[in-house]
mmCIF file of N, CA and C in Angstrom:
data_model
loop_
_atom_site.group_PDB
_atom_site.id
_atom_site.type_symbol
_atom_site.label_atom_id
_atom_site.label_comp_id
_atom_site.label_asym_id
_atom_site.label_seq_id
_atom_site.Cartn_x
_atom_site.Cartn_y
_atom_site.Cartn_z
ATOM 1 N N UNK L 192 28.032 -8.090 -3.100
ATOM 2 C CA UNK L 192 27.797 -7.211 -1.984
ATOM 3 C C UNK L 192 28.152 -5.775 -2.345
ATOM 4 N N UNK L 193 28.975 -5.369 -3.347
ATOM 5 C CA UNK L 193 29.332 -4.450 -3.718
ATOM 6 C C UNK L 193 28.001 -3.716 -4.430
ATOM 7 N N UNK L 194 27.128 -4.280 -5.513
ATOM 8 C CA UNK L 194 26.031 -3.577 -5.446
ATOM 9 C C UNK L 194 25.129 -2.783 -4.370
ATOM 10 N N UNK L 195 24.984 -3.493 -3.246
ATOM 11 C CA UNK L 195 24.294 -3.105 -1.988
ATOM 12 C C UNK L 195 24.553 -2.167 -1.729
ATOM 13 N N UNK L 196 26.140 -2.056 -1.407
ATOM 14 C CA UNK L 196 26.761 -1.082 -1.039
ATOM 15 C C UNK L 196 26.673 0.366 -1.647
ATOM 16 N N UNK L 197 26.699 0.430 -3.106
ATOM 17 C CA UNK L 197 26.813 1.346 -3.618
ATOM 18 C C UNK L 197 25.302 1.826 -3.895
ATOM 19 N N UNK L 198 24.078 0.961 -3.922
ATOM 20 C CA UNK L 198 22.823 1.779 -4.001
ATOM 21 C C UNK L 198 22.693 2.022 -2.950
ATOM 22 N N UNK L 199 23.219 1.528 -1.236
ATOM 23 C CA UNK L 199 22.926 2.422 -0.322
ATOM 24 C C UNK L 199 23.586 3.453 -0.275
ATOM 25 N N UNK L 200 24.647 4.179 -0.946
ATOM 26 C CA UNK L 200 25.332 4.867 -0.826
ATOM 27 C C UNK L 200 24.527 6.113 -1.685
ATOM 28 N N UNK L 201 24.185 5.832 -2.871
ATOM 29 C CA UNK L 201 23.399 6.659 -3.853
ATOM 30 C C UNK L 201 22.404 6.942 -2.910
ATOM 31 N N UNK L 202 21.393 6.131 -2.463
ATOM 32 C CA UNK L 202 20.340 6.375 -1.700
ATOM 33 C C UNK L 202 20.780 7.334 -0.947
ATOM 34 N N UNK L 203 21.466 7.016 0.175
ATOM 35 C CA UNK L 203 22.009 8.118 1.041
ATOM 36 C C UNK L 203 22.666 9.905 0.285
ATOM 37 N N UNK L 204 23.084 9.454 -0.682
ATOM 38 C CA UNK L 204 23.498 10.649 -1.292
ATOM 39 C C UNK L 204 22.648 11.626 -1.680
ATOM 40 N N UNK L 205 21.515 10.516 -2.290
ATOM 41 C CA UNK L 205 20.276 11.131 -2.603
ATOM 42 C C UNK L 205 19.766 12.165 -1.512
ATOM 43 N N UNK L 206 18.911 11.336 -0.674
ATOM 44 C CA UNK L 206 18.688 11.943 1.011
ATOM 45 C C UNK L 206 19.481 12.711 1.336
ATOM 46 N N UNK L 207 20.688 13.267 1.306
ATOM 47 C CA UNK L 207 21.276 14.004 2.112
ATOM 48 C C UNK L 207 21.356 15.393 0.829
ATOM 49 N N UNK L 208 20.793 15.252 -0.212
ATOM 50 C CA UNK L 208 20.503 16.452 -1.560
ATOM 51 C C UNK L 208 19.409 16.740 -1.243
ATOM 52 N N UNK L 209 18.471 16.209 -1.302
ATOM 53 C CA UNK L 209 16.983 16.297 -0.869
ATOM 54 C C UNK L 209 16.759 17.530 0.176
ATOM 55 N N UNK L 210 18.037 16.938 1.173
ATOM 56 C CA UNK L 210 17.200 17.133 2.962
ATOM 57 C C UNK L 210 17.807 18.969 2.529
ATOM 58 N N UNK L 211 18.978 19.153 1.854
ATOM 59 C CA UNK L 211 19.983 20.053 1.487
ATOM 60 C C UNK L 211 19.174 21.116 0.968
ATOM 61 N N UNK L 212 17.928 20.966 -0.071
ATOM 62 C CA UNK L 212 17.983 21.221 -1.407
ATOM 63 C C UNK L 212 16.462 21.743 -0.236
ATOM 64 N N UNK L 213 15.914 20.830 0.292
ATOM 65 C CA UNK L 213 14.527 21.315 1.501
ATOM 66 C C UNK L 213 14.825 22.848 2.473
ATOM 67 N N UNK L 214 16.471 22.559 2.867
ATOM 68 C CA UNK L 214 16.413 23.178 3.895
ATOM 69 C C UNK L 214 16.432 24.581 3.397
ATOM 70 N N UNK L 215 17.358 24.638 2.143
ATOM 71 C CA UNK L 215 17.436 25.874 1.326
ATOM 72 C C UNK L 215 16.321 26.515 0.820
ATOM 73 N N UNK L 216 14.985 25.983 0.926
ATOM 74 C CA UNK L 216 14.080 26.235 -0.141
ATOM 75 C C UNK L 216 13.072 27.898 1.012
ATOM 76 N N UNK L 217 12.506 28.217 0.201
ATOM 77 C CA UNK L 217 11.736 29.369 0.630
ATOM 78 C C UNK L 217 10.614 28.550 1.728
ATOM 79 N N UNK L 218 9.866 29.189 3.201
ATOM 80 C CA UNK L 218 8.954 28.526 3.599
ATOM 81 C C UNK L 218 8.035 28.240 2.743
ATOM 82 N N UNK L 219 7.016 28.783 1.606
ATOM 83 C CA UNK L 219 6.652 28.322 0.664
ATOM 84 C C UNK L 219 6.745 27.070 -0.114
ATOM 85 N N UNK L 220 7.901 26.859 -0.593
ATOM 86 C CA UNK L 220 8.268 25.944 -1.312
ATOM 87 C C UNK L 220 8.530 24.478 -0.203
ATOM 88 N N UNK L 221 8.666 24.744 1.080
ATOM 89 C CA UNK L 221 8.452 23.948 1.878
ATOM 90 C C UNK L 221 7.429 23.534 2.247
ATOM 91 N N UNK L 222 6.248 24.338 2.259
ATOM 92 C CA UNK L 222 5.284 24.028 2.614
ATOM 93 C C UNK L 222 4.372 23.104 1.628
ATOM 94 N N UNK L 223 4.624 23.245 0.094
ATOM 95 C CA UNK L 223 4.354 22.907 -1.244
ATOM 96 C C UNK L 223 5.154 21.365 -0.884
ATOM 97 N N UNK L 224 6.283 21.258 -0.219
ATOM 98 C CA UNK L 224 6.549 19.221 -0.237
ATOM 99 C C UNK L 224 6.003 18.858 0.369
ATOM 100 N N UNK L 225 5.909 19.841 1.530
ATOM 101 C CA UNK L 225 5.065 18.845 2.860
ATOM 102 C C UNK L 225 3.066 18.503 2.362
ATOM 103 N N UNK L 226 2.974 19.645 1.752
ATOM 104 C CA UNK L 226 1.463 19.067 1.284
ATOM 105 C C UNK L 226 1.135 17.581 0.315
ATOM 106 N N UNK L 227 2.573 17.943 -0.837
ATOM 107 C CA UNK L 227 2.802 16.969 -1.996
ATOM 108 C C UNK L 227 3.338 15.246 -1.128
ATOM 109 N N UNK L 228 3.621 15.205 0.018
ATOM 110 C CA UNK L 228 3.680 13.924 0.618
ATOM 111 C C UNK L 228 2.719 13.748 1.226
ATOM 112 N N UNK L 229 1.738 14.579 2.248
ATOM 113 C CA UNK L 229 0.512 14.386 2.725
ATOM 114 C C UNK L 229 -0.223 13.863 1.588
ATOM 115 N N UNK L 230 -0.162 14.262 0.413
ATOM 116 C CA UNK L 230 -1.350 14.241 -0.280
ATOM 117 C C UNK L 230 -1.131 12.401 -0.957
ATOM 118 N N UNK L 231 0.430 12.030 -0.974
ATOM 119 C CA UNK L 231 0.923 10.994 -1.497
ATOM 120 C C UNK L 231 0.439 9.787 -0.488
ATOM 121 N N UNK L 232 0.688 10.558 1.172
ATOM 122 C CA UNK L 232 0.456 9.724 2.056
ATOM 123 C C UNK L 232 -0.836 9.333 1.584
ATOM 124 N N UNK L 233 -1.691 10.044 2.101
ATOM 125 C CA UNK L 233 -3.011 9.728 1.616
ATOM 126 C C UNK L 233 -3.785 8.956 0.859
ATOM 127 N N UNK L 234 -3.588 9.560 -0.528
ATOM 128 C CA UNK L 234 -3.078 8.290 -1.962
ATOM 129 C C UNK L 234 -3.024 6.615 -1.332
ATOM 130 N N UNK L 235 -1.943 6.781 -0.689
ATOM 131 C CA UNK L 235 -1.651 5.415 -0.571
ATOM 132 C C UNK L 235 -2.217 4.805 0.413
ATOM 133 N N UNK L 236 -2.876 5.188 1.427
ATOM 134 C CA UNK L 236 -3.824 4.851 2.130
ATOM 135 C C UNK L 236 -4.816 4.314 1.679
ATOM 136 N N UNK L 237 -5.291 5.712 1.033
ATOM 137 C CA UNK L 237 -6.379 4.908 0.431
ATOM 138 C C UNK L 237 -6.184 3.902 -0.593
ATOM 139 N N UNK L 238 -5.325 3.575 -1.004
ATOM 140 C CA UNK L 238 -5.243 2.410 -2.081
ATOM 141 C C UNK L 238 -5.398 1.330 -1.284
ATOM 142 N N UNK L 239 -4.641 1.513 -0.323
ATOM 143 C CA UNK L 239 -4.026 0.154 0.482
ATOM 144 C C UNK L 239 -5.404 -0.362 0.994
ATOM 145 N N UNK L 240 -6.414 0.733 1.478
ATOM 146 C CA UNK L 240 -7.599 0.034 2.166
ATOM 147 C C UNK L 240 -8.417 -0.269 1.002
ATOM 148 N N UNK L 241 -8.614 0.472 -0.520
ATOM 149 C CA UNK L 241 -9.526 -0.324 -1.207
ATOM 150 C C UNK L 241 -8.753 -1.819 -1.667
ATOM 151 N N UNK L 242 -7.801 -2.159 -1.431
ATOM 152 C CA UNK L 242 -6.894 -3.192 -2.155
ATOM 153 C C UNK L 242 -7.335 -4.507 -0.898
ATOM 154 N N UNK L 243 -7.287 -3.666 0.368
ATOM 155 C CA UNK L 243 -7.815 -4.581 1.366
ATOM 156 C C UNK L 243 -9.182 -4.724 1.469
ATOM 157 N N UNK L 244 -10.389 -3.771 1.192
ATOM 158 C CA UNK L 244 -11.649 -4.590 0.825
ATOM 159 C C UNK L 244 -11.760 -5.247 -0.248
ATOM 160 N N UNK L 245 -11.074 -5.049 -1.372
ATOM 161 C CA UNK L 245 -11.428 -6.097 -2.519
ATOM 162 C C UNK L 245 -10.995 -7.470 -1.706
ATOM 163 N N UNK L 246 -9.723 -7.895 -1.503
ATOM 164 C CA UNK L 246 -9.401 -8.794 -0.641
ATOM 165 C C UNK L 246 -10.084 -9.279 -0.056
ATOM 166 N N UNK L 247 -10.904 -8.965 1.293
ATOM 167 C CA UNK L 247 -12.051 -9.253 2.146
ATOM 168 C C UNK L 247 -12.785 -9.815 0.658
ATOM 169 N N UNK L 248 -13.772 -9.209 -0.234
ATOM 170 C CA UNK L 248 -14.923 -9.710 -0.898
ATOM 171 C C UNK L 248 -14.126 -10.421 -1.592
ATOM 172 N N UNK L 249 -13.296 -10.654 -2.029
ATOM 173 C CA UNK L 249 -12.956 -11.568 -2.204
ATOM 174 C C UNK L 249 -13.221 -13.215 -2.046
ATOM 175 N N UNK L 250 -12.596 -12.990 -0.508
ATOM 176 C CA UNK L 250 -12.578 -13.969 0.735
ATOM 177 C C UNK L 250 -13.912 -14.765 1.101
ATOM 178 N N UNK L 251 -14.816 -13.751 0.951
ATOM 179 C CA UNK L 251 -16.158 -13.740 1.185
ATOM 180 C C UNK L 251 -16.829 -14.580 0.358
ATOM 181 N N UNK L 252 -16.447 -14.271 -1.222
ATOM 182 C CA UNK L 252 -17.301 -14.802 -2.095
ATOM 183 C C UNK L 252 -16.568 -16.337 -2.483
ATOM 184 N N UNK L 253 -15.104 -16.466 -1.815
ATOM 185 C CA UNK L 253 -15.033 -17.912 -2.184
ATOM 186 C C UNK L 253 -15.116 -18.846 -0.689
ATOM 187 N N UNK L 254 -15.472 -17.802 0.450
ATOM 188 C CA UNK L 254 -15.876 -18.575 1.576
ATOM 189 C C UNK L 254 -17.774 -19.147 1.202
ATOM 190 N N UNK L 255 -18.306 -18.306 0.386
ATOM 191 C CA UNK L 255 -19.653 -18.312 0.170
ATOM 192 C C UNK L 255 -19.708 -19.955 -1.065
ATOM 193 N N UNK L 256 -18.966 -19.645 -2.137
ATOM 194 C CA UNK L 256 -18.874 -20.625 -2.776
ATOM 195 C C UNK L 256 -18.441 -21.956 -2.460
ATOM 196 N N UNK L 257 -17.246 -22.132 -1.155
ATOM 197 C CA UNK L 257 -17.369 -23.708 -0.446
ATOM 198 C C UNK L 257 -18.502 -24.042 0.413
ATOM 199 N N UNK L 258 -18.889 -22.868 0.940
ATOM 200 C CA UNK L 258 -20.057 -23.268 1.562
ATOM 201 C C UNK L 258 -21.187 -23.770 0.956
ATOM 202 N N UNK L 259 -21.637 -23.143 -0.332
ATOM 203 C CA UNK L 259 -22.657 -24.110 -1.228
ATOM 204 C C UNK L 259 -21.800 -25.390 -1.573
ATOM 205 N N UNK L 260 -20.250 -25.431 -1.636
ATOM 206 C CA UNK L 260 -20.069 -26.714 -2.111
ATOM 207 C C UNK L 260 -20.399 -27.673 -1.248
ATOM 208 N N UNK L 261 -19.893 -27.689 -0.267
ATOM 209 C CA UNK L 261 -20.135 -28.299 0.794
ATOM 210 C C UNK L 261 -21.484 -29.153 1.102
ATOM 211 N N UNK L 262 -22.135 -27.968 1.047
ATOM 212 C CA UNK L 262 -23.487 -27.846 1.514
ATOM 213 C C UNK L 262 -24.060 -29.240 0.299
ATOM 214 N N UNK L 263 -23.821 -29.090 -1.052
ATOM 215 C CA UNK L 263 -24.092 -29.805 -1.945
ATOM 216 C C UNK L 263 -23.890 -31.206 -1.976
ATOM 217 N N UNK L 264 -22.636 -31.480 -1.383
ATOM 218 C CA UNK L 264 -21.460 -32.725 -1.305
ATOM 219 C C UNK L 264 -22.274 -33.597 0.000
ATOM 220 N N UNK L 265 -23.013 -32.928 1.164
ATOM 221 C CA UNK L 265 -23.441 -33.346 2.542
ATOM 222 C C UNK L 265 -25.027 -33.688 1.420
ATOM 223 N N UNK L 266 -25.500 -32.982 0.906
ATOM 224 C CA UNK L 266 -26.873 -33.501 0.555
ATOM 225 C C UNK L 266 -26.717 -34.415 -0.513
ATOM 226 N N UNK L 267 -25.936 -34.746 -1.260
ATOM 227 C CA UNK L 267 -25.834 -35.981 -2.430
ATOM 228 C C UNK L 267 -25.099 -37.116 -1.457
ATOM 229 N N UNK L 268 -24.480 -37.069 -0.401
ATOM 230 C CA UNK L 268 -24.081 -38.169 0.381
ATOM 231 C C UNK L 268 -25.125 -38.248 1.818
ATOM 232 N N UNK L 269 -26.438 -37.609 1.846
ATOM 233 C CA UNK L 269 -26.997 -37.908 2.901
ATOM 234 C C UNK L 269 -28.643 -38.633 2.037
ATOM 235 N N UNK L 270 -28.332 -38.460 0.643
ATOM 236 C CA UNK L 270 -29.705 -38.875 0.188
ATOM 237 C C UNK L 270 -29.237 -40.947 -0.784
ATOM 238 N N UNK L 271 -27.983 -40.833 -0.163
ATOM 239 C CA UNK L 271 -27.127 -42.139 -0.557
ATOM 240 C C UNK L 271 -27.539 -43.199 0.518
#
């Protein structure tokens, strides 16, 4: 438990340099993080939704492939 403890503590230490190191900075240089996380946000958006259509076609193409199985398995046991 002592690990936990101490990376939340770093973490927090971190964050509270950050927020320190933000507040000090020129409006400029503020304005330069806030774009550099929009732009990260973003980024990851869009990953997340192409990661979720591959997923979908995915889905698709092995919902497509039981369905010919299927389909195959009903016609070799309906010509029995």
């Amino acid at each position: 438990m002592g690990n936990k403890t101490n990376g939340l503590l770093a973490l927090l230490g971190i964050g509270a340099l950050a927020y320190w190191k933000y507040k000090k900075s020129t409006p400029e240089q503020q304005q330069a993080v806030k774009d550099k996380i929009n732009s990260a946000k973003d980024n990851l958006n869009k990953w997340g939704n192409d990661l979720k259509d591959k997923a979908n076609e995915v889905a698709s193409q092995a919902q497509s492939k039981f369905d010919e199985a299927k389909t195959k398995v009903e016609d070799s046991t309906s010509k029995l």
